[in-house]
Amino acid sequence: FPICLGTKDPEEIISAVKWISPGFGGINLEDISAPRCFEIEGRLKKELDIPVFHDDQHGTAVVILGGLINALKLVGKQFEDVHVVVSGLGAAGIGSIRLLLSFGVKQIIGCDRSGILYKGRKENMNTVKKQISEQTNPNGLRGPISRAMKGADVFIGLSQPGVVHARDIKNMRKDPIIFAMANPVPEIMPEEAGR
């Protein structure tokens, strides 16, 4: 059952969850934005003796992984060979990238409102994005998401709607896999509908 807390302060959230934890067999964190969610989840996992799950990170990532396992079977591609583009580097995007890396995907490029994430990028960064930048984008590609989409096999949209266009999808490899999961509504730009 949901327990809503009237705070966004990580220390207060951690304390509240620790205080109520003896009455639960596990804790599911919900609607805590990045990067606070990583600190809160990490600390609670260390400090509690029950499972701690963050739906935005783990739930989204598990669903994407399940869908991708099946989609790759359908198109005859392997995890280690696909080029994946993830739009959105919040909790869901970072959680999904981490799980895909652990499952053997070698070519992942993350993108956010500042464009492609690369090692050494300065704008719109935090400690988690810095860590992910060192594990992804092995060729150091820079620029807008449209550049990352060229030759990609998989697109995972976890940001706002309308960040990719029909021409970006056309620039992907044969049999592209698209997970359009943007909030609030996934959409293709209206001027390109029907092309």
Tab-separated table of C-alpha atoms in Angstrom, residues 6-176:
chain	number	residue	atom	x	y	z
A	6	GLY	CA	5.737	15.148	2.400
A	7	THR	CA	9.413	15.720	1.601
A	8	LYS	CA	11.911	15.560	-1.244
A	9	ASP	CA	14.940	15.664	1.042
A	10	PRO	CA	16.997	12.459	0.623
A	11	GLU	CA	17.986	12.284	4.309
A	12	GLU	CA	14.365	12.650	5.445
A	13	ILE	CA	13.190	9.997	2.970
A	14	ILE	CA	15.932	7.589	4.079
A	15	SER	CA	15.070	8.148	7.741
A	16	ALA	CA	11.331	7.680	7.198
A	17	VAL	CA	11.816	4.451	5.248
A	18	LYS	CA	14.208	3.111	7.888
A	19	TRP	CA	11.705	3.927	10.657
A	20	ILE	CA	8.853	2.038	8.989
A	21	SER	CA	10.908	-0.832	7.515
A	22	PRO	CA	10.406	-3.312	10.404
A	23	GLY	CA	6.766	-3.688	9.326
A	24	PHE	CA	7.595	-4.639	5.723
A	25	GLY	CA	9.183	-7.511	3.821
A	26	GLY	CA	10.411	-5.152	1.098
A	27	ILE	CA	10.300	-1.518	0.046
A	28	ASN	CA	9.316	-0.227	-3.402
A	29	LEU	CA	10.372	3.378	-3.947
A	30	GLU	CA	8.256	5.303	-6.431
A	31	ASP	CA	8.414	8.696	-8.151
A	32	ILE	CA	11.755	9.840	-6.788
A	33	SER	CA	13.653	11.761	-9.456
A	34	ALA	CA	17.266	11.305	-10.499
A	35	PRO	CA	19.876	11.754	-9.203
A	36	ARG	CA	18.365	11.674	-5.680
A	37	CYS	CA	16.818	8.258	-6.324
A	38	PHE	CA	20.238	6.622	-6.785
A	39	GLU	CA	21.557	7.901	-3.469
A	40	ILE	CA	18.353	6.984	-1.600
A	41	GLU	CA	18.106	3.491	-3.091
A	42	GLY	CA	21.818	2.796	-2.613
A	43	ARG	CA	21.845	3.865	1.020
A	44	LEU	CA	18.673	1.954	1.870
A	45	LYS	CA	20.037	-1.234	0.278
A	46	LYS	CA	23.125	-0.964	2.504
A	47	GLU	CA	21.295	0.029	5.683
A	48	LEU	CA	18.234	-2.257	5.569
A	49	ASP	CA	17.981	-6.035	5.799
A	50	ILE	CA	15.006	-6.245	3.397
A	51	PRO	CA	14.896	-5.827	-0.400
A	52	VAL	CA	14.706	-2.271	-1.734
A	53	PHE	CA	13.340	-1.746	-5.225
A	54	HIS	CA	12.936	1.497	-7.160
A	55	ASP	CA	10.205	1.097	-9.763
A	56	ASP	CA	11.474	3.826	-12.111
A	57	GLN	CA	14.925	2.206	-12.284
A	58	HIS	CA	14.331	-1.503	-11.891
A	59	GLY	CA	10.759	-1.991	-13.063
A	60	THR	CA	11.263	-0.141	-16.337
A	61	ALA	CA	14.610	-1.820	-16.974
A	62	VAL	CA	13.234	-5.333	-16.403
A	63	VAL	CA	10.290	-4.738	-18.754
A	64	ILE	CA	12.627	-3.351	-21.434
A	65	LEU	CA	14.998	-6.296	-21.049
A	66	GLY	CA	12.139	-8.798	-21.405
A	67	GLY	CA	10.821	-7.037	-24.483
A	68	LEU	CA	14.272	-6.776	-26.008
A	69	ILE	CA	15.037	-10.480	-25.472
A	70	ASN	CA	11.924	-11.347	-27.481
A	71	ALA	CA	12.370	-8.631	-30.129
A	72	LEU	CA	15.973	-9.661	-30.832
A	73	LYS	CA	14.853	-13.271	-31.328
A	74	LEU	CA	12.297	-12.074	-33.888
A	75	VAL	CA	14.847	-10.092	-35.923
A	76	GLY	CA	17.728	-12.554	-35.474
A	77	LYS	CA	20.121	-10.194	-33.688
A	78	GLN	CA	22.309	-10.768	-30.606
A	79	PHE	CA	22.762	-8.573	-27.515
A	80	GLU	CA	26.497	-8.204	-28.036
A	81	ASP	CA	26.030	-7.030	-31.642
A	82	VAL	CA	23.273	-4.411	-31.350
A	83	HIS	CA	23.697	-0.660	-31.154
A	84	VAL	CA	21.220	0.791	-28.612
A	85	VAL	CA	20.193	4.442	-28.207
A	86	VAL	CA	18.487	5.471	-24.962
A	87	SER	CA	16.716	8.828	-24.852
A	88	GLY	CA	16.362	10.066	-21.290
A	89	LEU	CA	18.991	9.800	-18.582
A	90	GLY	CA	16.792	9.916	-15.513
A	91	ALA	CA	16.117	6.974	-13.227
A	92	ALA	CA	14.499	4.789	-15.913
A	93	GLY	CA	17.158	5.504	-18.538
A	94	ILE	CA	20.114	4.962	-16.214
A	95	GLY	CA	18.551	1.828	-14.700
A	96	SER	CA	17.892	0.427	-18.182
A	97	ILE	CA	21.420	1.192	-19.391
A	98	ARG	CA	22.917	-0.519	-16.331
A	99	LEU	CA	20.822	-3.653	-16.840
A	100	LEU	CA	21.526	-3.822	-20.587
A	101	LEU	CA	25.266	-3.453	-19.960
A	102	SER	CA	25.152	-6.301	-17.433
A	103	PHE	CA	23.273	-8.414	-19.994
A	104	GLY	CA	25.993	-8.040	-22.619
A	105	VAL	CA	25.079	-5.004	-24.731
A	106	LYS	CA	28.353	-3.352	-25.715
A	107	GLN	CA	27.171	-0.423	-27.863
A	108	ILE	CA	24.897	1.906	-25.890
A	109	ILE	CA	24.584	5.639	-26.407
A	110	GLY	CA	22.599	7.659	-23.889
A	111	CYS	CA	21.061	11.000	-24.830
A	112	ASP	CA	19.343	13.777	-22.920
A	113	ARG	CA	18.349	17.395	-23.567
A	114	SER	CA	22.053	18.241	-23.969
A	115	GLY	CA	22.525	15.648	-26.705
A	116	ILE	CA	24.718	12.571	-26.709
A	117	LEU	CA	26.358	11.586	-23.419
A	118	TYR	CA	30.120	11.141	-23.782
A	119	LYS	CA	33.099	10.867	-21.466
A	120	GLY	CA	34.202	14.364	-20.493
A	121	ARG	CA	30.939	16.141	-21.275
A	122	LYS	CA	30.458	19.158	-18.996
A	123	GLU	CA	26.871	20.367	-19.489
A	124	ASN	CA	23.873	18.875	-17.687
A	125	MET	CA	25.935	16.317	-15.767
A	126	ASN	CA	25.769	14.690	-12.340
A	127	THR	CA	27.826	11.947	-10.694
A	128	VAL	CA	25.634	9.152	-12.084
A	129	LYS	CA	25.763	10.486	-15.655
A	130	LYS	CA	29.542	10.817	-15.318
A	131	GLN	CA	29.778	7.172	-14.266
A	132	ILE	CA	27.535	6.028	-17.141
A	133	SER	CA	29.503	8.162	-19.641
A	134	GLU	CA	32.571	6.070	-18.794
A	135	GLN	CA	30.709	2.808	-19.540
A	136	THR	CA	28.891	3.769	-22.751
A	137	ASN	CA	29.491	5.407	-26.135
A	138	PRO	CA	32.846	3.676	-26.722
A	139	ASN	CA	33.509	5.683	-29.911
A	140	GLY	CA	32.998	9.050	-28.167
A	141	LEU	CA	30.227	10.189	-30.512
A	142	ARG	CA	29.002	13.756	-29.876
A	143	GLY	CA	26.073	15.814	-31.081
A	144	PRO	CA	22.268	15.548	-31.206
A	145	ILE	CA	20.249	12.352	-30.833
A	146	SER	CA	19.768	12.218	-34.620
A	147	ARG	CA	23.488	11.470	-34.939
A	148	ALA	CA	23.251	8.633	-32.407
A	149	MET	CA	20.303	7.138	-34.307
A	150	LYS	CA	22.304	6.583	-37.517
A	151	GLY	CA	22.911	2.850	-37.761
A	152	ALA	CA	21.228	2.028	-34.429
A	153	ASP	CA	19.368	-1.263	-34.006
A	154	VAL	CA	17.328	-0.309	-30.938
A	155	PHE	CA	15.758	2.945	-29.740
A	156	ILE	CA	14.448	3.214	-26.179
A	157	GLY	CA	12.526	6.431	-25.567
A	158	LEU	CA	12.308	7.302	-21.870
A	159	SER	CA	12.179	11.091	-22.061
A	160	GLN	CA	9.640	13.458	-23.537
A	161	PRO	CA	7.665	12.779	-26.722
A	162	GLY	CA	8.801	14.019	-30.110
A	163	VAL	CA	12.595	13.785	-29.658
A	164	VAL	CA	13.054	11.540	-32.700
A	165	HIS	CA	11.605	12.041	-36.146
A	166	ALA	CA	10.564	9.623	-38.874
A	167	ARG	CA	13.846	10.351	-40.695
A	168	ASP	CA	15.756	9.203	-37.581
A	169	ILE	CA	13.918	5.877	-37.650
A	170	LYS	CA	14.697	5.539	-41.385
A	171	ASN	CA	18.406	6.018	-40.571
A	172	MET	CA	18.415	3.002	-38.266
A	173	ARG	CA	19.600	-0.447	-39.370
A	174	LYS	CA	17.347	-3.026	-40.999
A	175	ASP	CA	14.616	-4.395	-38.688
A	176	PRO	CA	14.859	-1.616	-36.068
